[in-house]
Short mmCIF file of C-alpha atoms in Angstrom, two decimals:
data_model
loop_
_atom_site.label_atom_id
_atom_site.label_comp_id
_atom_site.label_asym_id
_atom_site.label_seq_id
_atom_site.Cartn_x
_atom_site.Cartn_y
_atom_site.Cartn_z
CA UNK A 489 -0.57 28.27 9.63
CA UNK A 490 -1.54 28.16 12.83
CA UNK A 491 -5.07 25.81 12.83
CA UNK A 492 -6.00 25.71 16.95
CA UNK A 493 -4.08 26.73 20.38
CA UNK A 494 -5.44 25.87 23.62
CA UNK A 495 -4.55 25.58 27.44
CA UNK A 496 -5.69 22.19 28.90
CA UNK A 497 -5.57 22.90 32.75
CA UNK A 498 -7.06 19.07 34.33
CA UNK A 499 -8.47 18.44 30.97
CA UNK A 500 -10.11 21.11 30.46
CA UNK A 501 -9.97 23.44 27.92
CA UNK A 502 -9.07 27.54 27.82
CA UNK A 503 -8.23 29.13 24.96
CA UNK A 504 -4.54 30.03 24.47
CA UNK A 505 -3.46 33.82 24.49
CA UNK A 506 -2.76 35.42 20.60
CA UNK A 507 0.84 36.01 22.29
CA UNK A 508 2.68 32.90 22.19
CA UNK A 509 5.06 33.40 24.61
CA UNK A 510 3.02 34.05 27.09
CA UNK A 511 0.51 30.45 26.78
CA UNK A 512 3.87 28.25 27.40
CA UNK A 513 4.13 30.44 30.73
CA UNK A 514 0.19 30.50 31.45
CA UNK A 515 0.23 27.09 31.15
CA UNK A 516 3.23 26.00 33.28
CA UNK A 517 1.57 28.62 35.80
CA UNK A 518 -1.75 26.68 36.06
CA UNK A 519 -0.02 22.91 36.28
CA UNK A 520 -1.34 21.87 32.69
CA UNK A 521 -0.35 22.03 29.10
CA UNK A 522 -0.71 24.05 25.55
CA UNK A 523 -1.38 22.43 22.37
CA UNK A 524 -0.56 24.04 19.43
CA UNK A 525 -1.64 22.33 16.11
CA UNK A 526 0.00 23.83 13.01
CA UNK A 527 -0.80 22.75 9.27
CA UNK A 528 1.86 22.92 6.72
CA UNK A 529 3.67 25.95 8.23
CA UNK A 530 6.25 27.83 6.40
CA UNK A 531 10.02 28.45 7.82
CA UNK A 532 8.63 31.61 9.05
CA UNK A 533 5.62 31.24 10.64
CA UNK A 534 7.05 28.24 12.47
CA UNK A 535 9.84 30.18 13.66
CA UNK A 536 8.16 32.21 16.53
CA UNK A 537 7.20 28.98 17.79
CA UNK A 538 10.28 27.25 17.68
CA UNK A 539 11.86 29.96 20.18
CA UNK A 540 9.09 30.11 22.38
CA UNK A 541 9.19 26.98 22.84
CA UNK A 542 13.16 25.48 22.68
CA UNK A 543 12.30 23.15 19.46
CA UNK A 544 15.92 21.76 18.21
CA UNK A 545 16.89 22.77 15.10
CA UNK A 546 17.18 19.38 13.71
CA UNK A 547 13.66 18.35 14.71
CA UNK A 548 12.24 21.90 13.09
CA UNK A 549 14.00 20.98 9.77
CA UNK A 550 12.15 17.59 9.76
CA UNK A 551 9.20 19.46 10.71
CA UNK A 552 9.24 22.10 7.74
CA UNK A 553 10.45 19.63 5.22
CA UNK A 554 8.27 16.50 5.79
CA UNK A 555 9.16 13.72 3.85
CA UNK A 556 10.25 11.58 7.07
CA UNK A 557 9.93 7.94 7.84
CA UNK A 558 7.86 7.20 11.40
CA UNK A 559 10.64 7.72 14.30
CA UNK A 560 10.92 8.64 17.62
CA UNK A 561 14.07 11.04 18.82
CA UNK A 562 14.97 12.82 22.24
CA UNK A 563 16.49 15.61 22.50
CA UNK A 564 17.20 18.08 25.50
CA UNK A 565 14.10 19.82 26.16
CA UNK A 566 11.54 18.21 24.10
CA UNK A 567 10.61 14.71 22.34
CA UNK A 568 10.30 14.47 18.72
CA UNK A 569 7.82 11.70 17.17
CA UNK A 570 7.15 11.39 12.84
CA UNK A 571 3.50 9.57 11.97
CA UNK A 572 2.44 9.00 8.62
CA UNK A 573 -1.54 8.89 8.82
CA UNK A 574 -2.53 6.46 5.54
CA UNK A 575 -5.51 7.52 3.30
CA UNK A 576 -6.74 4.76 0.96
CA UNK A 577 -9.08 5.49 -2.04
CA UNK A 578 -11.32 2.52 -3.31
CA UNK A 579 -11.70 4.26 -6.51
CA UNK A 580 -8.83 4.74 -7.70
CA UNK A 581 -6.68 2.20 -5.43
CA UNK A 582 -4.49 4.33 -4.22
CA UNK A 583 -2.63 4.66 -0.85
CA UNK A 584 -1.79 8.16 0.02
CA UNK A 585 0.20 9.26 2.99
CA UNK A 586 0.65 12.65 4.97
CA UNK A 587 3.14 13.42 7.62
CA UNK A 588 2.52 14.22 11.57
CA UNK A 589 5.38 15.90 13.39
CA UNK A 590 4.74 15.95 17.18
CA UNK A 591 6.65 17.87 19.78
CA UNK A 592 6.31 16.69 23.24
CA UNK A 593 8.10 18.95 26.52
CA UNK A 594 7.14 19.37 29.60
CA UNK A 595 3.90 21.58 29.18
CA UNK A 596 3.47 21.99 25.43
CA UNK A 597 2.12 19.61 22.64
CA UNK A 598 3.13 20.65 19.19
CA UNK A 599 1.82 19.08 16.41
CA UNK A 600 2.18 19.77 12.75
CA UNK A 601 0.43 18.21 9.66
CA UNK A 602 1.27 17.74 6.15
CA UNK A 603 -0.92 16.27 3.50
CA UNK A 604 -4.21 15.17 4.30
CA UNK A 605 -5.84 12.03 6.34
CA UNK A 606 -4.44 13.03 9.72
CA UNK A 607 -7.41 12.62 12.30
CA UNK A 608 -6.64 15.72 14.01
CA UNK A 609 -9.80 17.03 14.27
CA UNK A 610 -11.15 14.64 16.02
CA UNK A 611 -8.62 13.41 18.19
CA UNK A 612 -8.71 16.88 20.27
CA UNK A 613 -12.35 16.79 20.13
CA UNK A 614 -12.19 13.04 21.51
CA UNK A 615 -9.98 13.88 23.75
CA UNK A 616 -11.97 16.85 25.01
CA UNK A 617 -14.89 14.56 25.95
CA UNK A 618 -12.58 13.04 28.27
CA UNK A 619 -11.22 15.32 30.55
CA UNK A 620 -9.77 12.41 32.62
CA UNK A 621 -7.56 11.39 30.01
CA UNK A 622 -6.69 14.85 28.49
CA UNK A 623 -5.46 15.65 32.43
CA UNK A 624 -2.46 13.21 32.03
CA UNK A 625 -0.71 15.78 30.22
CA UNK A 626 1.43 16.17 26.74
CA UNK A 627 1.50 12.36 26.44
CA UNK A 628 -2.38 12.08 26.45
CA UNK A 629 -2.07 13.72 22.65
CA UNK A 630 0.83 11.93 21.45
CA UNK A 631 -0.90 8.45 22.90
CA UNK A 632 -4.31 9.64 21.54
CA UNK A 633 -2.87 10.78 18.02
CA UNK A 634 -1.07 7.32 17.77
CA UNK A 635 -3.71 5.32 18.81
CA UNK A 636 -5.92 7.07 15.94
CA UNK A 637 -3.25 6.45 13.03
CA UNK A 638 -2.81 2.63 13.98
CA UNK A 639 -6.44 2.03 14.01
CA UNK A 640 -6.77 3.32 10.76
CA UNK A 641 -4.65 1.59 9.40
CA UNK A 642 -6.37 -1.44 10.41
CA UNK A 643 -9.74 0.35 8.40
CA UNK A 644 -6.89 0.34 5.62
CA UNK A 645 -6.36 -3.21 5.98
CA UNK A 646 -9.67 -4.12 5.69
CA UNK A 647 -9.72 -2.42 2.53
CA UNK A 648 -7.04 -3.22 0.48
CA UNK A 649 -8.10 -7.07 1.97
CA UNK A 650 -11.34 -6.91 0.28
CA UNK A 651 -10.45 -4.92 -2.75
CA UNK A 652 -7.42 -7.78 -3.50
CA UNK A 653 -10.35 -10.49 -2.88
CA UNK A 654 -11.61 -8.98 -5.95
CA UNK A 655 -8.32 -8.79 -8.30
CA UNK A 656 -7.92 -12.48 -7.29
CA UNK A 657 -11.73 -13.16 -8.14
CA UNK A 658 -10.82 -11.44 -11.54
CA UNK A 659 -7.18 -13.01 -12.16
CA UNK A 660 -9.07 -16.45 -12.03
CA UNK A 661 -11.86 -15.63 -14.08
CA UNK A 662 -12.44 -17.27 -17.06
CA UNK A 663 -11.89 -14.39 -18.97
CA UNK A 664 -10.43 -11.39 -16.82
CA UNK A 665 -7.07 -13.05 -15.80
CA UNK A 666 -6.29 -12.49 -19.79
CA UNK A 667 -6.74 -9.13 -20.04
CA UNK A 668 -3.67 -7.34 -20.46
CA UNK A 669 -4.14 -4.50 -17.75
CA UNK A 670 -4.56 -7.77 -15.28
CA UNK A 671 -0.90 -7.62 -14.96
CA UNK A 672 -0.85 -3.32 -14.29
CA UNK A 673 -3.08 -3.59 -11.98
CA UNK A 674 -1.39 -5.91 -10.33
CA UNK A 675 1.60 -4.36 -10.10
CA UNK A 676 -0.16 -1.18 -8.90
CA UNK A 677 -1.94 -2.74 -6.06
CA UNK A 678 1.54 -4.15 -4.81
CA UNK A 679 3.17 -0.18 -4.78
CA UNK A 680 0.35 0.69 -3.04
CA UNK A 681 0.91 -1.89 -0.33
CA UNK A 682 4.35 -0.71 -0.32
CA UNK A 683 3.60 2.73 0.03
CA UNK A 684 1.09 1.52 3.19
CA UNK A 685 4.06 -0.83 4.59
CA UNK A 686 6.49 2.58 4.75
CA UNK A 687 4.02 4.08 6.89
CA UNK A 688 3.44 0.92 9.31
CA UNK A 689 6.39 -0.98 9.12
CA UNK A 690 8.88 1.69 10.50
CA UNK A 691 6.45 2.49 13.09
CA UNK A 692 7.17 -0.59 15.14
CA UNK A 693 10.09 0.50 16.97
CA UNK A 694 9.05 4.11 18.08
CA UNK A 695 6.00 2.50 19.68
CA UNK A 696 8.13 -0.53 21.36
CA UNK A 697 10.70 2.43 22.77
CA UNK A 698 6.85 4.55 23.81
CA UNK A 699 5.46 1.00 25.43
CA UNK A 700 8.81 -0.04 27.45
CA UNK A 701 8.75 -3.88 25.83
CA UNK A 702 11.99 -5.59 24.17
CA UNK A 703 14.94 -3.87 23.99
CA UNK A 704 13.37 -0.46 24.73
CA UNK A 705 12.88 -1.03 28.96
CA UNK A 706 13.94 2.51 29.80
CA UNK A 707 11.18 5.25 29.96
CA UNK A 708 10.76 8.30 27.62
CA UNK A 709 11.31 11.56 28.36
CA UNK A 710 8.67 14.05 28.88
CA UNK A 711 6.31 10.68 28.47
CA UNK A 712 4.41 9.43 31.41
CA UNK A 713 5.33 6.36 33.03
CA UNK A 714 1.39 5.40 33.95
CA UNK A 715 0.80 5.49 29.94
CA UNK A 716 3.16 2.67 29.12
CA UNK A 717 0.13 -0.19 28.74
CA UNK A 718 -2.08 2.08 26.33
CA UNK A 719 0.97 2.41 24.28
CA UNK A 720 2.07 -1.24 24.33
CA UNK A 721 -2.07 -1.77 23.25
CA UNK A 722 -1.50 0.68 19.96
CA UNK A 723 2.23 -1.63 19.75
CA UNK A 724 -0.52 -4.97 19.45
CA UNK A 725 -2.57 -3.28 17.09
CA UNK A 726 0.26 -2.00 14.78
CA UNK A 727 1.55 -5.61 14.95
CA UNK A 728 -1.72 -6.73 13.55
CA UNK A 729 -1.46 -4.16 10.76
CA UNK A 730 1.87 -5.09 9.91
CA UNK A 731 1.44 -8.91 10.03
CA UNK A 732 -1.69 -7.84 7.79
CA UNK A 733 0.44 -5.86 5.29
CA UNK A 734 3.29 -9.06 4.96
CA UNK A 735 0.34 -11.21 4.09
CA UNK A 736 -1.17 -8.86 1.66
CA UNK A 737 2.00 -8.68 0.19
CA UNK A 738 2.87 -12.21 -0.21
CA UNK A 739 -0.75 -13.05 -1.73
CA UNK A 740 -0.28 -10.50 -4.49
CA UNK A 741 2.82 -12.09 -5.23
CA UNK A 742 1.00 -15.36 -5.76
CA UNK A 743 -1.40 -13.72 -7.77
CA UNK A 744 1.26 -11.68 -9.82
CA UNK A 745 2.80 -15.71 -9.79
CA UNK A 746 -0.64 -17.15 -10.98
CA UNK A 747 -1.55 -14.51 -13.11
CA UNK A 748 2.30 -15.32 -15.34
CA UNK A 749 1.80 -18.53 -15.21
CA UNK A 750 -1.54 -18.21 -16.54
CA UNK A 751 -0.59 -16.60 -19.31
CA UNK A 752 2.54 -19.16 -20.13
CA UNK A 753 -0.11 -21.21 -20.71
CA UNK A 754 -2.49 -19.91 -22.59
CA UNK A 755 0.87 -19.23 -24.87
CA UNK A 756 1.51 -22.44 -25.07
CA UNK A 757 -2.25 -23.30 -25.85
CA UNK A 758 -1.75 -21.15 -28.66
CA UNK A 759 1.01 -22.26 -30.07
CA UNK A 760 0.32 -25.49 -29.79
CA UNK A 761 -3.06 -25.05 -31.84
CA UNK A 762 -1.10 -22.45 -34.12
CA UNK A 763 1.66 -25.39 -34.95
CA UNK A 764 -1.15 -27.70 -35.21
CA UNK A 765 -3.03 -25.65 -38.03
CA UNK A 766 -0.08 -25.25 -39.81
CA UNK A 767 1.12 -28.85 -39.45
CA UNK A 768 -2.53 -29.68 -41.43
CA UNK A 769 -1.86 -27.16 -43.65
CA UNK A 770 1.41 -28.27 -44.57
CA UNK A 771 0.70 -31.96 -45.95
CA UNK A 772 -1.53 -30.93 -48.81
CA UNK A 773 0.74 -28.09 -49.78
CA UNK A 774 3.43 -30.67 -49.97
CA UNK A 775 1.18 -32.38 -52.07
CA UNK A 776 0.30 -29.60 -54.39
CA UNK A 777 3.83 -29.14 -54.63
CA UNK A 778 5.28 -32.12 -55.60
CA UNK A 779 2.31 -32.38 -58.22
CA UNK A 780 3.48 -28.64 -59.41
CA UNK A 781 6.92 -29.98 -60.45
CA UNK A 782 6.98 -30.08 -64.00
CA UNK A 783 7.98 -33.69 -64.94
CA UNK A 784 6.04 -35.74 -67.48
CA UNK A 785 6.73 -38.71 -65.96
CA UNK A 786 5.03 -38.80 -62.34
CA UNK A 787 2.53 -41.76 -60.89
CA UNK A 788 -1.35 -40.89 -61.82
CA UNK A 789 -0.35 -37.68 -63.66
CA UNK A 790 -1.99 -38.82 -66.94
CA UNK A 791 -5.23 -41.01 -65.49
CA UNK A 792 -8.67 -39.44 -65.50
CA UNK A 793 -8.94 -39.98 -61.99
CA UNK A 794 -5.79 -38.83 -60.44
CA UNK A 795 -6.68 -35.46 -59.88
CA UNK A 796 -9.70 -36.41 -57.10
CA UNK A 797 -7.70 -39.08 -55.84
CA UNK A 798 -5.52 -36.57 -54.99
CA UNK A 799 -7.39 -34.51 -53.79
CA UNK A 800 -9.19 -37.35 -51.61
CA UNK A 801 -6.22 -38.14 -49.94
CA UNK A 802 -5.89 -35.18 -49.15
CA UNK A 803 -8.88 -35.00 -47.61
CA UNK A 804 -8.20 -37.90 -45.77
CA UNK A 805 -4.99 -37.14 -44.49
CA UNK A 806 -6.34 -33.77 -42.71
CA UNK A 807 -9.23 -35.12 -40.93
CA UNK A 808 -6.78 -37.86 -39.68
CA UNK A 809 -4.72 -34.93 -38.66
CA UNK A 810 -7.66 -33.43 -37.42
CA UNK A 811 -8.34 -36.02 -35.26
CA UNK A 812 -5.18 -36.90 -33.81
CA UNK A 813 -4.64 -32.97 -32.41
CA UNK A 814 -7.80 -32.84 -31.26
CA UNK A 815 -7.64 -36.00 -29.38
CA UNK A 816 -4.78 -34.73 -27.98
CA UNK A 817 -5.87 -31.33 -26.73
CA UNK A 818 -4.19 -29.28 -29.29
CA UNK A 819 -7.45 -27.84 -30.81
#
């Protein structure tokens, strides 16, 4: 569905005709742009304004089918940009993205949403406020919607940085690194940083090509030439999120490492205190048993006071035993 349409004619806003054909016309009349913001659409409703307004095929079955990693493509008479806006939920630790497919030509902004945490909403009414910068055209929303995605997802950052302070608070713990949904929880926190790397990581070279740095040098399409620095600042801060996620990732695998190794040694503590108890349990039963065998002839088996001095050195030998593992650390 169709959520807002608008002419922008020097940053300011008019809004767009019902008729769609005719606001690409309007607007390339009166020297500015229209920006059409569409949420979820189906293959028919997005149709009409894939004629109207020369989308290519290919980049209108990306658009209807989501699913897409973050690129940036050119064709003919438009440019074709995939965000994935990141949503993170405390509660539940989850990372959840959505898709934003943005069509950039010569007058016309098209931009359509799937899922939820795209800032939409307040991008246009950001960008509203500033007239100045909404007057630079098409690239004013793709720059403005980009540089709203990265900065969340240094808010996202933030957050899965503090809520992994936590785990690791727990995973050394006296008692929590034991628990045996330490180890699930581990595992799920890491899925969810790869789920937030997907979204950042393939971002990187889309932005390079946008800011004109490395390999990228040549300009962009349908992207103004003036608004290469504000995209090499979003570049910086998606380098920051990205150097963020690689060192999130790397300290829950040293936790996840910890966390094993934790519990190889509590194992071991165990056994070694379960072989111990059954080390002390084993001389008197060999005692008992040799006692048990039924021979008339055997040392002490006929004096009055064989059966207690059995029994005392029995006694004896265990608390020697005793004594020896515990010195030792084995109970």
């Amino acid at each position: 569905m169709i959520v807002d349409c608008a002419i922008y004619r020097d940053g300011r806003r008019s809004d767009g005709p019902e008729d769609l054909s005719d606001a690409l016309g309007e607007a390339r009349a009166a020297g500015g742009f229209v920006w059409i913001g569409l949420h979820e659409p189906t293959e028919a409703e997005f149709e009409l304004v894939s004629q109207e307004f020369g989308l290519h095929p290919l980049a209108v079955e990306d658009a209807l089918k989501a699913h897409q990693r973050p690129k940036l493509e050119v064709y003919d008479d438009s440019l074709f940009a995939v965000l994935k806006p990141v949503v993170y939920e405390p509660d539940s630790d989850a990372v959840s993205t959505g898709e934003l497919m943005i069509f950039l030509g010569d007058a016309f902004a098209v931009v359509v949403r799937h899922g939820e945490g795209a800032p939409l909403k307040a991008v246009r009414q950001r960008l509203e406020h500033e007239p100045q910068l909404l007057g630079k055209g098409p690239t004013a929303v793709l720059y403005a919607i980009a540089d709203a995605a990265v900065d969340h997802y240094l808010d996202v950052a933030v957050e899965l940085q503090t809520d992994l302070e936590e785990l690791e608070a727990e995973v050394f713990s006296p008692d929590g690194g034991g628990s045996r949904h330490t180890a699930s929880r581990i595992y799920n926190f890491k899925r969810q940083i790869l789920e937030f790397r997907r979204a950042t990581g393939p971002l990187a070279p889309p932005l390079a090509r946008l800011a004109g740095t490395g390999a990228f040098g040549a300009g962009v399409p349908f992207v103004n030439e003036r608004a290469r620095p504000f995209f090499r600042d979003v570049s910086d801060h998606l380098m920051r999120v990205n150097e963020s996620v690689e060192n999130l990732d790397r300290l829950v695998s040293d936790i996840l490492s910890a966390h094993l190794a934790q519990m190889s040694v509590r194992q071991n503590d165990d056994m070694r205190k379960i072989s111990a108890w059954a080390a002390m349990a084993a001389v008197p039963t060999m005692i008992a048993g040799i006692y048990g065998m039924n021979f008339d002839h055997m040392p002490e088996l006929h004096r009055v006071w064989g059966y207690p001095a059995v029994i005392l050195l029995m006694a004896a030998l265990e608390v020697l035993l005793f004594r020896q593992f515990k010195r030792r650390g084995w109970l």
